[in-house]
Each structure stands twice: as C-alpha cells, then as structure tokens.
Coordinates of C-alpha atoms and ligand atoms in Angstrom, one line a residue:
M1 CA 135.5 104.9 89.6
Q2 CA 136.9 108.1 90.9
R3 CA 134.2 110.0 92.8
T4 CA 134.0 113.7 91.9
L5 CA 132.7 117.0 93.2
G6 CA 131.2 120.0 91.5
T7 CA 129.1 123.2 92.0
C8 CA 126.2 125.0 90.5
Y9 CA 127.1 128.3 88.9
Y10 CA 125.2 131.2 87.3
P11 CA 127.7 133.1 85.1
E12 CA 124.8 135.4 84.0
H13 CA 124.5 136.6 87.6
W14 CA 128.0 137.9 87.8
P15 CA 130.2 140.4 85.9
E16 CA 132.2 138.7 83.2
E17 CA 135.4 140.0 84.9
V18 CA 135.0 137.5 87.8
W19 CA 134.4 134.4 85.7
E20 CA 138.0 133.5 85.3
E21 CA 138.8 133.9 88.9
D22 CA 135.7 131.9 89.9
A23 CA 136.7 129.1 87.6
A24 CA 140.3 129.1 88.9
R25 CA 139.0 129.0 92.5
M26 CA 136.6 126.1 91.7
A27 CA 139.5 124.1 90.1
A28 CA 141.8 125.0 93.0
A29 CA 139.2 123.7 95.5
G30 CA 139.3 120.3 93.7
L31 CA 136.0 120.6 92.0
T32 CA 135.5 118.8 88.7
W33 CA 131.9 119.7 87.6
V34 CA 130.2 123.0 87.1
R35 CA 126.5 123.1 86.3
I36 CA 125.2 126.1 84.4
G37 CA 122.5 127.4 82.2
E38 CA 119.3 126.0 83.6
F39 CA 117.6 129.3 84.3
A40 CA 119.3 131.5 81.6
W41 CA 116.7 131.4 78.8
A42 CA 116.0 135.2 79.0
R43 CA 119.7 135.9 78.6
I44 CA 120.1 133.4 75.8
E45 CA 117.0 134.7 73.9
P46 CA 115.8 138.0 75.3
A47 CA 113.3 138.4 72.5
P48 CA 111.8 135.8 70.0
G49 CA 114.6 134.6 67.8
D50 CA 117.1 137.1 69.1
L51 CA 119.8 134.6 70.1
R52 CA 122.7 135.7 72.3
W53 CA 125.0 132.7 72.6
D54 CA 128.2 134.8 72.8
W55 CA 128.2 135.1 76.6
L56 CA 127.4 131.5 77.1
D57 CA 130.2 130.5 74.6
R58 CA 132.6 132.5 76.6
A59 CA 131.4 131.2 80.0
I60 CA 131.8 127.6 78.8
A61 CA 135.2 128.3 77.4
V62 CA 136.4 130.1 80.6
L63 CA 135.2 127.2 82.8
G64 CA 136.5 124.5 80.5
Q65 CA 139.8 126.1 80.1
A66 CA 140.2 126.2 83.8
G67 CA 139.9 122.4 83.7
L68 CA 136.3 122.1 84.7
K69 CA 133.6 119.9 83.1
V70 CA 130.4 121.7 82.3
V71 CA 126.9 120.2 83.0
L72 CA 124.7 122.2 80.7
G73 CA 121.1 122.7 81.8
T74 CA 118.3 123.2 79.3
P75 CA 116.6 126.4 80.4
T76 CA 113.0 125.2 80.1
A77 CA 112.0 125.6 83.8
T78 CA 112.1 129.4 83.3
P79 CA 110.3 130.5 80.1
P80 CA 110.9 134.2 79.7
R81 CA 108.0 136.7 79.8
W82 CA 107.8 136.9 76.0
V83 CA 107.1 133.1 75.8
V84 CA 104.2 133.5 78.1
D85 CA 102.9 136.5 76.1
K86 CA 103.1 134.5 73.0
H87 CA 101.3 131.5 74.7
P88 CA 99.1 133.0 77.4
D89 CA 97.4 129.7 78.0
M90 CA 100.6 127.8 78.7
L91 CA 100.5 128.6 82.4
A92 CA 99.6 125.7 84.7
V93 CA 96.3 126.1 86.5
D94 CA 95.9 125.0 90.2
A95 CA 93.2 122.8 91.6
Q96 CA 91.2 125.9 92.5
G97 CA 91.3 127.0 88.9
H98 CA 93.8 129.9 89.3
P99 CA 96.6 130.3 86.8
R100 CA 100.1 130.0 88.2
K101 CA 101.5 133.3 87.0
F102 CA 104.8 134.6 85.6
G103 CA 107.2 136.0 88.2
S104 CA 109.1 133.1 89.6
R105 CA 109.7 129.8 87.8
R106 CA 108.1 126.5 86.6
H107 CA 105.1 128.5 85.2
Y108 CA 104.2 126.1 82.5
C109 CA 101.7 123.3 81.9
F110 CA 103.3 120.0 80.7
S111 CA 100.4 119.5 78.3
H112 CA 100.6 122.7 76.4
A113 CA 101.5 121.9 72.8
G114 CA 102.8 125.4 72.0
Y115 CA 105.1 125.5 75.0
L116 CA 106.4 122.0 74.2
E117 CA 107.3 123.3 70.7
E118 CA 109.1 126.3 72.2
C119 CA 111.1 123.9 74.4
R120 CA 111.9 121.7 71.4
R121 CA 113.1 124.7 69.5
I122 CA 115.4 126.1 72.3
V123 CA 116.8 122.7 73.2
T124 CA 117.5 122.0 69.5
L125 CA 119.4 125.3 69.2
M126 CA 121.3 124.7 72.4
A127 CA 122.2 121.1 71.5
D128 CA 123.2 122.1 67.9
R129 CA 125.5 124.7 69.4
Y130 CA 127.0 122.8 72.3
G131 CA 126.4 119.1 71.5
R132 CA 130.0 118.6 70.4
N133 CA 131.6 121.3 72.6
P134 CA 134.6 119.6 74.3
Y135 CA 133.8 121.2 77.6
V136 CA 130.2 120.2 77.8
A137 CA 130.5 116.8 79.5
A138 CA 127.0 116.2 80.7
W139 CA 123.4 117.6 80.2
Q140 CA 120.6 118.3 82.6
T141 CA 117.0 118.5 81.3
D142 CA 114.9 121.3 82.7
N143 CA 115.2 121.7 86.5
E144 CA 113.4 119.7 89.2
Y145 CA 110.2 118.5 87.6
G146 CA 107.5 118.8 90.3
C147 CA 109.2 121.6 92.3
H148 CA 106.6 124.0 93.7
D149 CA 103.9 121.5 93.2
T150 CA 103.9 121.7 89.4
I151 CA 103.0 118.3 88.0
L152 CA 99.2 118.5 88.3
S153 CA 97.7 121.2 86.1
Y154 CA 94.0 121.8 85.6
S155 CA 94.3 123.9 82.4
Q156 CA 92.3 123.7 79.2
A157 CA 95.4 122.1 77.5
A158 CA 95.5 119.4 80.3
R159 CA 91.8 118.7 79.9
A160 CA 92.0 118.2 76.1
A161 CA 95.1 116.0 76.5
F162 CA 93.5 114.0 79.3
R163 CA 90.5 113.2 77.1
D164 CA 92.8 111.9 74.4
W165 CA 94.7 109.9 76.9
L166 CA 91.5 108.3 78.2
A167 CA 90.2 107.6 74.7
Q168 CA 93.5 105.7 74.0
R169 CA 93.3 103.8 77.2
Y170 CA 89.7 102.8 77.2
Q171 CA 88.8 102.9 73.4
S172 CA 85.1 103.3 74.2
V173 CA 83.4 105.5 76.7
Q174 CA 81.3 102.6 77.9
A175 CA 84.5 100.8 78.9
L176 CA 85.5 103.9 80.8
N177 CA 82.1 104.0 82.6
R178 CA 82.4 100.4 83.5
A179 CA 86.0 100.6 84.7
W180 CA 85.3 103.7 86.9
G181 CA 81.9 102.5 88.2
N182 CA 80.2 105.6 86.9
V183 CA 76.8 104.1 87.5
F184 CA 77.4 105.2 91.1
W185 CA 75.8 108.7 91.5
S186 CA 74.8 108.8 87.8
M187 CA 78.3 109.9 86.7
D188 CA 78.1 108.1 83.3
Y189 CA 79.6 109.9 80.3
A190 CA 78.2 109.8 76.8
R191 CA 81.5 110.7 75.1
F192 CA 85.1 111.3 76.1
D193 CA 84.7 115.0 75.6
D194 CA 82.3 115.0 78.6
V195 CA 85.0 114.0 81.0
D196 CA 86.4 117.0 83.0
L197 CA 89.4 117.2 85.2
P198 CA 88.8 115.9 88.7
N199 CA 88.9 119.3 90.5
L200 CA 86.2 121.7 91.8
T201 CA 83.6 118.9 92.3
V202 CA 81.1 119.3 95.1
T203 CA 82.5 116.4 97.2
E204 CA 85.4 114.1 96.4
P205 CA 85.6 113.0 92.7
N206 CA 85.6 109.3 91.7
P207 CA 88.9 107.8 92.9
S208 CA 89.3 105.9 89.6
H209 CA 89.0 109.3 87.8
V210 CA 91.6 110.8 90.1
L211 CA 94.0 107.9 89.7
D212 CA 93.8 108.0 86.0
F213 CA 94.5 111.8 86.1
R214 CA 97.6 111.1 88.2
R215 CA 98.8 108.5 85.7
F216 CA 98.1 110.9 82.8
S217 CA 99.9 113.7 84.5
S218 CA 102.9 111.5 85.1
D219 CA 102.9 110.4 81.4
Q220 CA 102.9 114.1 80.4
V221 CA 106.2 114.6 82.3
V222 CA 107.7 111.5 80.7
R223 CA 106.7 112.8 77.2
F224 CA 108.1 116.3 78.0
N225 CA 111.4 115.0 79.2
R226 CA 111.7 112.5 76.4
A227 CA 111.3 115.2 73.8
Q228 CA 114.4 117.0 75.2
A229 CA 116.4 113.8 75.7
E230 CA 115.9 112.7 72.1
I231 CA 117.0 116.1 70.7
I232 CA 120.1 116.2 72.9
R233 CA 121.0 112.5 72.2
A234 CA 120.9 113.1 68.5
R235 CA 123.5 115.9 68.8
S236 CA 125.7 114.9 71.7
D237 CA 127.4 111.9 73.2
A238 CA 127.5 113.4 76.7
P239 CA 125.3 111.7 79.3
I240 CA 121.9 113.3 80.1
A241 CA 120.6 113.7 83.6
H242 CA 117.7 115.3 85.4
N243 CA 117.8 116.7 88.9
Y244 CA 114.9 115.1 90.8
M245 CA 113.8 116.1 94.3
G246 CA 113.4 114.7 97.8
R247 CA 109.9 113.5 98.8
V248 CA 108.4 114.3 95.4
T249 CA 106.5 111.4 94.0
D250 CA 104.0 113.1 91.6
F251 CA 105.4 111.4 88.5
D252 CA 107.0 108.0 87.7
H253 CA 110.6 108.8 88.1
Y254 CA 111.6 105.3 86.8
A255 CA 109.8 106.1 83.5
V256 CA 111.5 109.5 83.2
G257 CA 114.8 107.9 84.1
D258 CA 114.5 105.3 81.4
D259 CA 115.1 108.1 78.8
L260 CA 118.2 109.4 80.7
D261 CA 121.7 108.2 81.4
I262 CA 122.1 109.4 85.0
A263 CA 119.6 110.1 87.8
S264 CA 120.5 113.0 90.1
W265 CA 118.8 114.6 93.0
D266 CA 118.9 117.7 95.1
S267 CA 119.8 117.0 98.7
Y268 CA 118.9 119.6 101.3
P269 CA 119.1 117.6 104.6
L270 CA 118.2 120.5 106.9
G271 CA 115.5 122.0 104.6
F272 CA 113.9 118.5 104.4
L273 CA 113.9 117.8 108.2
E274 CA 110.8 119.8 108.9
N275 CA 108.9 117.9 106.2
V276 CA 110.2 114.4 107.1
V277 CA 107.3 112.0 107.5
G278 CA 106.7 110.7 111.0
A279 CA 109.3 112.9 112.7
G280 CA 108.1 114.5 115.9
D281 CA 109.4 117.8 117.4
S282 CA 112.0 116.2 119.6
H283 CA 113.5 114.4 116.6
K284 CA 113.6 117.7 114.7
R285 CA 115.2 119.4 117.6
R286 CA 117.8 116.7 117.9
Y287 CA 118.8 116.7 114.2
T288 CA 118.2 120.3 113.4
R289 CA 121.8 120.9 112.3
Q290 CA 122.4 117.4 110.8
G291 CA 119.2 116.4 109.1
D292 CA 117.3 113.1 109.5
P293 CA 119.7 110.2 109.6
D294 CA 117.7 108.2 107.0
F295 CA 116.2 110.7 104.7
Q296 CA 119.2 111.4 102.5
A297 CA 120.2 107.7 102.3
F298 CA 116.6 106.7 101.3
H299 CA 116.8 109.0 98.3
H300 CA 120.4 107.9 97.4
D301 CA 119.1 104.3 97.3
L302 CA 116.0 105.3 95.4
Y303 CA 117.8 107.3 92.8
R304 CA 120.3 104.6 92.3
A305 CA 117.3 102.5 91.1
V306 CA 116.0 105.4 89.0
G307 CA 119.4 105.9 87.3
R308 CA 119.8 102.1 86.8
G309 CA 123.0 102.3 88.8
R310 CA 124.3 105.7 87.7
W311 CA 123.4 108.6 89.9
W312 CA 124.6 111.9 91.3
V313 CA 123.7 114.6 93.9
M314 CA 123.3 117.5 91.6
E315 CA 122.6 120.0 94.4
Q316 CA 124.0 119.6 97.9
Q317 CA 123.1 121.9 100.7
P318 CA 126.2 123.8 101.8
G319 CA 124.8 126.0 104.6
P320 CA 121.5 127.6 105.7
V321 CA 118.9 127.6 102.9
N322 CA 116.0 130.1 102.4
W323 CA 112.9 128.0 101.9
A324 CA 112.3 125.8 105.0
P325 CA 110.2 126.9 108.0
Y326 CA 113.5 127.3 109.9
N327 CA 116.9 127.5 108.3
P328 CA 119.7 126.7 110.7
A329 CA 123.4 126.3 109.8
P330 CA 124.8 122.7 109.6
L331 CA 126.9 121.3 112.4
P332 CA 130.6 121.6 111.4
G333 CA 131.5 118.4 109.5
M334 CA 128.0 117.7 108.1
V335 CA 128.7 119.0 104.6
R336 CA 131.6 116.5 104.5
L337 CA 129.4 113.7 106.1
W338 CA 126.6 114.3 103.6
T339 CA 129.1 114.1 100.7
W340 CA 130.7 110.9 101.9
E341 CA 127.3 109.4 102.6
A342 CA 126.3 109.9 99.0
F343 CA 129.6 108.3 97.8
A344 CA 129.1 105.4 100.1
H345 CA 125.7 104.8 98.5
G346 CA 127.3 104.9 95.0
A347 CA 127.0 108.5 93.9
E348 CA 129.4 109.3 91.0
A349 CA 129.4 113.0 91.8
V350 CA 128.2 115.5 94.4
C351 CA 127.8 119.2 93.4
Y352 CA 127.3 122.0 95.9
F353 CA 124.4 124.4 95.4
R354 CA 125.5 127.1 94.8
W355 CA 129.0 128.6 94.1
R356 CA 128.3 132.1 95.4
Q357 CA 125.3 133.4 97.5
A358 CA 123.3 135.8 95.4
P359 CA 122.7 139.3 96.9
F360 CA 119.5 139.7 94.8
A361 CA 116.2 138.1 94.1
Q362 CA 114.5 135.1 95.7
E363 CA 117.4 133.2 97.1
Q364 CA 119.3 136.0 98.9
M365 CA 119.1 134.0 102.1
H366 CA 120.6 130.8 100.6
A367 CA 124.2 130.1 101.4
G368 CA 126.8 129.0 98.8
L369 CA 130.4 127.9 99.0
L370 CA 131.2 131.6 98.8
R371 CA 129.6 134.5 100.6
P372 CA 128.1 137.3 98.4
D373 CA 131.4 139.2 98.9
S374 CA 133.3 136.3 97.4
A375 CA 134.9 135.3 100.7
E376 CA 134.7 131.7 101.6
A377 CA 131.7 130.4 103.5
P378 CA 132.3 127.6 106.0
A379 CA 131.3 124.8 103.6
M380 CA 134.2 125.6 101.3
D381 CA 136.8 124.1 103.7
E382 CA 134.7 120.9 104.0
A383 CA 134.4 120.6 100.2
R384 CA 138.2 121.0 99.9
Q385 CA 138.7 118.4 102.5
V386 CA 136.5 115.9 100.7
A387 CA 138.3 116.8 97.4
A388 CA 141.6 115.8 99.0
E389 CA 140.2 112.7 100.6
I390 CA 138.7 111.3 97.4
T391 CA 142.0 111.5 95.6
E392 CA 144.0 109.9 98.5
A393 CA 141.5 107.4 99.9
P394 CA 140.6 104.0 98.3
Q395 CA 137.9 104.0 95.7
V396 CA 134.3 103.2 96.8
Q397 CA 133.3 99.7 95.4
P398 CA 129.5 99.5 95.2
A399 CA 127.9 96.2 95.8
Q400 CA 124.3 94.8 95.8
A401 CA 122.7 95.0 99.2
P402 CA 121.2 91.9 100.9
V403 CA 117.8 93.5 101.3
A404 CA 115.5 95.0 98.7
L405 CA 112.8 97.5 99.4
I406 CA 110.2 98.0 96.6
F407 CA 109.2 101.5 95.9
D408 CA 106.3 102.1 93.5
Y409 CA 105.1 105.5 92.3
E410 CA 101.6 104.2 91.3
A411 CA 101.1 102.9 94.8
D412 CA 101.9 106.3 96.2
W413 CA 99.2 107.9 94.0
A414 CA 96.7 105.2 94.9
W415 CA 97.3 105.8 98.7
D416 CA 97.1 109.5 98.1
V417 CA 93.8 109.2 96.2
Q418 CA 92.4 107.0 98.9
P419 CA 94.4 107.2 102.1
H420 CA 91.5 106.0 104.3
G421 CA 92.9 107.8 107.3
A422 CA 94.4 111.3 107.8
G423 CA 98.1 111.4 107.3
L424 CA 98.5 107.9 105.9
S425 CA 100.8 108.0 102.9
Y426 CA 102.6 105.3 101.0
F427 CA 105.8 107.2 101.1
G428 CA 105.5 107.4 104.9
L429 CA 104.9 103.7 105.2
V430 CA 107.9 102.7 103.0
F431 CA 110.1 105.2 104.7
E432 CA 109.2 103.8 108.2
G433 CA 110.2 100.3 106.9
Y434 CA 113.5 101.7 105.5
R435 CA 114.3 103.4 108.8
A436 CA 113.7 100.1 110.6
L437 CA 116.0 98.2 108.3
R438 CA 118.7 100.9 108.8
R439 CA 118.3 100.9 112.6
A440 CA 119.1 97.2 112.3
G441 CA 122.3 98.0 110.5
L442 CA 121.2 96.5 107.2
S443 CA 122.2 97.9 103.8
V444 CA 119.3 98.3 101.5
D445 CA 118.7 98.6 97.8
I446 CA 115.5 100.3 96.8
V447 CA 114.1 98.5 93.7
R448 CA 111.5 99.0 91.0
P449 CA 108.2 97.2 91.3
E450 CA 109.3 94.7 88.6
A451 CA 110.0 91.0 88.7
A452 CA 113.4 91.5 87.1
A453 CA 114.5 93.8 89.9
L454 CA 114.1 91.1 92.6
T455 CA 117.0 88.7 91.8
G456 CA 119.8 88.1 94.3
Y457 CA 118.2 89.4 97.5
R458 CA 117.9 87.5 100.8
A459 CA 115.0 89.6 102.0
I460 CA 112.4 91.8 100.2
L461 CA 110.2 94.3 102.0
A462 CA 107.2 95.4 99.9
P463 CA 104.9 97.4 102.0
G464 CA 101.7 99.0 100.7
L465 CA 101.7 97.9 97.1
M466 CA 98.1 98.7 96.6
I467 CA 98.0 97.8 92.9
L468 CA 100.0 94.6 92.4
P469 CA 100.3 93.4 88.8
N470 CA 100.1 89.6 88.3
D471 CA 103.7 89.2 87.2
L472 CA 105.0 91.0 90.2
K473 CA 102.7 89.0 92.4
A474 CA 104.0 85.8 90.9
A475 CA 107.6 86.9 91.2
L476 CA 107.1 87.7 94.9
L477 CA 105.6 84.3 95.5
E478 CA 108.3 82.5 93.6
T479 CA 111.4 84.2 94.9
E480 CA 113.6 82.3 97.4
A481 CA 114.0 85.5 99.4
Q482 CA 112.0 86.1 102.6
V483 CA 109.2 88.5 101.6
V484 CA 107.0 90.9 103.5
L485 CA 103.9 92.2 101.8
G486 CA 101.2 94.5 103.1
P487 CA 99.4 96.3 104.5
R488 CA 97.0 97.0 101.7
A489 CA 98.7 94.7 99.3
A490 CA 96.8 94.2 96.0
A491 CA 94.0 96.1 97.7
R492 CA 92.8 97.6 94.4
T493 CA 92.5 96.5 90.8
R494 CA 94.2 98.7 88.2
D495 CA 90.8 100.5 87.8
M496 CA 90.9 101.3 91.5
A497 CA 88.2 98.9 92.5
I498 CA 88.1 96.2 95.3
P499 CA 89.1 92.9 93.7
A500 CA 86.2 90.4 93.4
A501 CA 87.9 87.7 95.5
L502 CA 88.9 90.3 98.1
P503 CA 92.6 91.3 98.6
P504 CA 95.3 90.2 98.5
D505 CA 94.2 87.3 96.3
L506 CA 97.5 85.5 96.3
P507 CA 97.4 82.2 94.4
G508 CA 97.8 79.2 96.7
I509 CA 97.6 81.3 99.9
D510 CA 94.7 81.1 102.2
L511 CA 94.4 84.7 103.2
K512 CA 91.7 87.4 102.9
V513 CA 91.4 90.9 104.1
T514 CA 87.8 90.9 105.4
R515 CA 87.7 94.5 106.7
V516 CA 89.9 97.5 107.0
E517 CA 90.0 100.2 109.6
S518 CA 92.0 103.4 110.1
M519 CA 92.5 104.9 113.5
R520 CA 93.5 108.1 115.2
P521 CA 97.3 108.3 115.3
D522 CA 97.1 109.0 119.0
M523 CA 95.3 105.7 119.7
P524 CA 97.9 103.0 118.9
V525 CA 96.8 99.4 119.2
P526 CA 99.4 97.6 121.4
L527 CA 101.0 94.4 120.1
A528 CA 101.5 91.4 122.4
G529 CA 105.2 91.4 123.2
G530 CA 105.9 95.1 122.4
G531 CA 105.3 97.7 119.7
A532 CA 102.0 98.8 118.3
V533 CA 99.8 99.2 115.2
T534 CA 99.2 102.9 114.5
G535 CA 96.8 104.5 112.0
Y536 CA 95.8 101.5 109.8
L537 CA 94.8 97.8 110.2
D538 CA 93.6 95.1 107.8
E539 CA 91.5 92.5 109.5
I540 CA 92.6 89.2 108.0
A541 CA 91.1 85.7 107.9
G542 CA 92.6 82.4 106.7
A543 CA 95.5 80.2 107.5
G544 CA 99.2 80.9 108.2
E545 CA 101.3 81.1 111.3
T546 CA 100.9 84.2 113.4
E547 CA 104.1 86.2 113.8
L548 CA 102.7 89.4 115.4
E549 CA 99.3 89.9 117.0
T550 CA 97.5 92.6 119.0
E551 CA 97.2 92.2 122.7
T552 CA 93.6 91.1 122.1
G553 CA 94.8 88.3 119.7
Q554 CA 94.0 89.9 116.3
P555 CA 96.7 88.8 113.8
V556 CA 99.0 91.6 112.5
A557 CA 101.6 89.5 110.7
R558 CA 100.9 86.0 109.3
R559 CA 103.5 83.8 107.8
F560 CA 103.0 81.4 104.8
G561 CA 106.4 79.8 104.1
V562 CA 108.8 82.5 102.9
L563 CA 106.0 85.1 102.7
T564 CA 104.8 87.2 105.5
Y565 CA 101.6 89.3 105.2
L566 CA 101.8 92.4 107.3
A567 CA 98.3 93.6 108.1
G568 CA 98.9 96.9 109.9
W569 CA 101.0 100.1 109.9
L570 CA 103.6 99.4 112.7
D571 CA 105.2 101.9 114.9
G572 CA 109.0 102.0 115.3
P573 CA 109.3 99.2 117.9
G574 CA 106.8 97.1 115.9
F575 CA 108.8 97.5 112.7
D576 CA 112.0 96.7 114.6
R577 CA 110.4 93.3 115.6
L578 CA 109.3 92.6 112.1
V579 CA 112.7 93.4 110.7
A580 CA 114.4 91.3 113.3
D581 CA 112.3 88.3 112.4
L582 CA 112.9 88.9 108.7
A583 CA 116.6 89.2 109.1
D584 CA 116.7 86.1 111.2
R585 CA 114.8 84.0 108.6
A586 CA 117.0 85.4 105.8
G587 CA 120.2 84.6 107.8
L588 CA 121.3 88.2 108.0
T589 CA 123.2 89.5 111.0
L590 CA 121.4 92.2 113.0
R591 CA 123.6 95.2 114.1
P592 CA 121.3 97.4 116.1
M593 CA 122.7 100.9 115.6
P594 CA 123.3 103.4 118.3
E595 CA 120.8 106.3 118.0
G596 CA 121.7 108.5 115.1
V597 CA 124.5 106.2 113.8
R598 CA 124.1 104.5 110.4
I599 CA 126.2 102.2 108.3
R600 CA 126.4 101.3 104.6
D601 CA 128.3 98.4 103.3
T602 CA 130.1 98.5 99.9
G603 CA 131.9 95.6 98.3
T604 CA 135.0 96.2 100.4
E605 CA 134.2 98.5 103.3
R606 CA 131.7 99.4 106.0
F607 CA 131.0 103.2 106.1
W608 CA 129.9 104.6 109.5
F609 CA 128.1 107.9 109.8
N610 CA 127.4 109.8 113.0
Y611 CA 124.4 112.1 112.6
T612 CA 124.5 113.1 116.3
D613 CA 126.2 116.1 117.9
A614 CA 128.1 113.9 120.4
T615 CA 130.9 111.3 120.2
V616 CA 129.4 107.8 119.9
T617 CA 131.2 104.6 120.7
T618 CA 130.6 102.0 118.0
D619 CA 132.0 98.5 117.2
A620 CA 134.4 100.2 114.8
G621 CA 135.7 102.7 117.3
D622 CA 134.7 106.2 118.6
L623 CA 132.9 108.4 116.1
P624 CA 133.1 112.2 116.7
P625 CA 130.0 114.4 116.0
A626 CA 129.4 114.4 112.3
G627 CA 132.1 111.7 112.0
V628 CA 132.6 109.4 109.1
L629 CA 134.6 106.1 109.5
R630 CA 135.7 103.6 106.8
Q631 CA 136.1 100.1 108.1
P632 CA 137.5 97.4 105.7
L633 CA 135.2 94.4 105.5
Ligands
GAL1 C1 116.4 123.6 94.4 C2 116.5 124.2 93.0 C3 117.5 125.3 92.9 C4 117.4 126.2 94.1 C5 117.6 125.4 95.4 C6 117.5 126.2 96.6 O1 115.1 123.1 94.6 O2 116.7 123.3 92.0 O3 117.4 126.0 91.8 O4 116.2 126.9 94.1 O5 116.5 124.5 95.4 O6 117.7 125.3 97.8

C-alpha cells in the first residue's frame, strides 16, 4: 500500500480567496489528505436550524478539485453557544461538582440525552449532504474523546444513566450490595436510585463503586461514538476514523474502535515528553527536541491493535506546540523521522497539524506547516522530502512481530482505582516493559486482552493484568509462547474483590501471592545479580524455579514451564534482565540498542531511527542525528 501524507485545515479560519492557493500548495507539497470541519459547527449552523452549507460545499470542492482527499470531521466536540443555551444541563461536571463551562471545547457530558440527539441531528444532516460527495474520502467522528479530561462527568445526567447501567448489570440492588461489599461501613443501598456518583465522599469511595463508574463512563463514550458511526455508515461508503490521543486510557479504545474502520491518533512527541511516565529530568533534557524514543512507537503499536490493522496519525506535531510546560522546536530532521517511524509501524497516512498557524485564539503559539503570514515554516521542507521519498522508495510491508505485549484498559482503571502506592500506574508498568523490549531490539505488537489475539507469537508479556478473565487466563496457560504475567496478575475479581483462593489462582500452578507491599520510589530493593524492584512487590509462595530474586533471597520472578510470574515492578536494568531471559527462551536474537536508537522490522526491512542529537554507529552503518535508515532483511 502506498503510504500517504496530509494536513489539518480550517477553511473557516481564512478568507475564501486563499483557499484555492492553499489547496494548490498542499497538492504541490505532495499531500494527499486534508482533514476539515471538526470544529465548524457554529459556522455550519449559527442558529438552530439555520444551516449554512454553502461555504463548506465550496471548501470541499476547492480542495477536491486540487486533487486532495477530504477527511470530514463531525463537529460535535464544539457545540455552539446556542446548543448549550438550549440544553443548559448538557455541560459535564467535574469531580468537585463544578460545571465545565462554554468558552473552549469538549463542554458536553456523554450521558446527556438531549445533546446526543443534537449530535445525531447534525451528523445526519452532514452525512446526508456529503455521504456521497466524491471528494469526501474518509470521516472522523468528533475530536479526541477524553481530551482535557472529559470522559468522567459527575452531572445529573450521568447519575441517572449510571443508575440505569447498574440496574442492568446487577438486576437487583441486593446483588449490587453483595458484589461491592457494601456491608463494610453500612453502605448498603435499598434501591438503585440511592446510588450516587463516587465523588465528594468524605474519604475514598468504595473501589468497586469507582471501577463500575469507570466502566460505565467508558460505555457512554462507546455509545456516543456508535450513534455517529451508524448514521455515517448508512449514508457513506468512506471509512470512518476517530483521532485518539497519547497517554489517554479513560475509555476502552478497542470497544470504540470496533465501530470504526480506522484508528488514528494525534502524535505530539515534544509535547508528550514532559508527561512521559518514568522519565527523569536528564532524560527530558536529552530528548527535549526529539521526544521520547519509545513513546510514539508505543502508541503506533497500540493503535494498530485498536484499528484492527488499519491506523493513521491524524495529527503530527510539525514544530513548537502551545500546550506543554515547555515548547521547544524539533531538531532538524525529526518531523521526517516521526513520519517514517509511523510508516515503519504500519501507518497508512500521517497528517500534519496544522496547515497554517492561526494568529488568533487559543493556539496562536502552535506552529503549522505555514507561518501565520503564509510563508513556509521549517517542517514544510521535511514534509515535502517525505512526500518525495514515499513515491520513490520501496513500499513498507508490515508483518506480525515476534513479541506480543497485552494492553488492557480495564486493568488501567483498576490500578488507578487502587494503585496501592503513589505514582504506580498500569500504563507506566506496561510502558516500562515496552521500553525494555525495544532496548533489546525486539519488534513488538501490542495486542488486546483476548485469547484470539495471542496466536503466532514466540513471547507474550502481560504485566499488571489485575482482572484476568478465565478464558484469557486459560489461553495464557495453553499457548506455546513464553509468557510473563504479573505483578498483580488476577489480583482482583471483576467485582474488585480479592479472589477467595488468593491471586493469581492459575489452574495447575502452585503459586500464591500471600502479601503485597508498595514502597517509596527512592528506596529500590536490589536484585541479586543487578537491577532492582521499585515501588511494588508481591510476596509469593509455592513452587517454581526462581529466575530473579532480591539480594535477601525473596523471589521476584518464578518460572513454571513456559510461564514466568513476575512479582515486582522492575527498574530498567531489572526489566532488561527479564527480557533477555524471555528472548533467550523464545529463541529470539537480542540486539541491544545504542542509547536513543530504535529499530522496527517489517516483512522485508529493518528500519533504524536515531532519536539522539549525535551521529551513532550501528550494525547497519552510521546514523546521523534524527537519522532514518532502511536495511533490507
Ligand atoms: C490536539 C487537538 C487539536 C489541537 C492540537 C494542538 O489535541 O486535536 O485540535 O488542539 O491538539 O496540539
């Protein structure tokens, strides 16, 4: 498949006279896609029922006639003021009980029935009008579900919907009381309508209550997105995407993705660096103009799973952004590197955000491919270079990786509800495992927590799966791959209770977690032979062969045939040892990477990426700063 490039454009921000020239310049730069429309509701419908499609008709025609393919966004992330006036209680409410007011974006509660109806109406009108438009070649639903912390809402609408959700799940309030253990602290309810949302309680609410609220909130996003996808699908054959985010795990992306054709995500490597889990200040200084060497790849691999193989980067950082604590400019070459890295991981398209920097409103400080005066910004040259390269160079041939890493959204919520130690997060744990696999030069597929996703791998890393359904448990025990499970594997039932037989309760395996402890991050427990446990440790009893232990002889990794139980959160060197053992048993070749260099194997090539600002000598030759190298396999 020919990889393609694109950009995000806002015709409503610019005088109509410049559209044609903009379109011609996009096409001349080698761009294929142009995403529009996702924030334009107030220009499409300035007052209830007053529909102004004329400008959007013309914008689509101008872009299409220049040879570009349009990705049309539904405008539901930015309901105009009149929608809020019509439905004043549609605003989301934060955990402190404050409404999240009009004046920016994403000011809606997923549970509000009236707002959902408004969305159905505008999406129907839009799909009726453009569903068969020859220039509209893809759709995007809404924009970045979860951006600005907008999944959890403590509104009246959410409360009513949560009660219904609970009634359907538990059928009787006695069953709910039993499942949650409400006898503790006299929290029993007499009816579902007694159940409130889990905020503003005196001390922490019941973890079972919070976990169910997280599941409910995720289901509300799935429902909201499905409503739009069904309307578009009935009116258009063009594929439907949503643009997900980095490091946002507040809803089940797999479940949303199942209603879509393509997963896409918005990649801002420098913006993300300050928030990257586990990265200290020296790491941030070192990669300030390049981004973390594993963070983008992690999301590429994750969204490939969310999109069931089809995925894009819908927004690619082109220069300094406006929203991180510090907003440096990328090292020359990085925009090209980020783009090629996405392609190497299987992206069909990479679109730069945004075409032209806006001189007004919230994102004045956000670079685009063009400056506000329409002159080229530095990223433009790199985009043009990639455009030339993708037409001349061989096609990327994706292939299944030898190693699978399971990522489970529910596990992330369970850790969040009950982290046991400050700063411990499931995402952080999985990401540490991913980093270690990549430092070892292994290509990784991130996979869903489903038995069917596990076929064909030589090694499977499944850290932190706190709630482990029986079929997945069985699949992990039956696979011929080498498997690492833990810490906190099957630590809770689906009701968020400790299992009666104690975790991990693996059939046929003599292993019990008898005690758990969390520790200050500045007090690592050294492992015999190098590396350490930091932050979290399961105390385990039973049989098995010890693979890693603390200096005082406490087991940290125990092997039972092809299964290894990992009992602690390892530091980098500890994870490197675990991965080296895993690769060895799985018959995989270790290729320890020079610092800041990463590889990704496709079916025919090995891609090399240099995230450092210096030339690095590798097995494949010298890699300049921000260098990309393609080596035939
Ligand atoms: C994304 C968002 C865009 C824009 C961009 C700025 O999160 O989807 O609309 O705000 O960030 O970096």
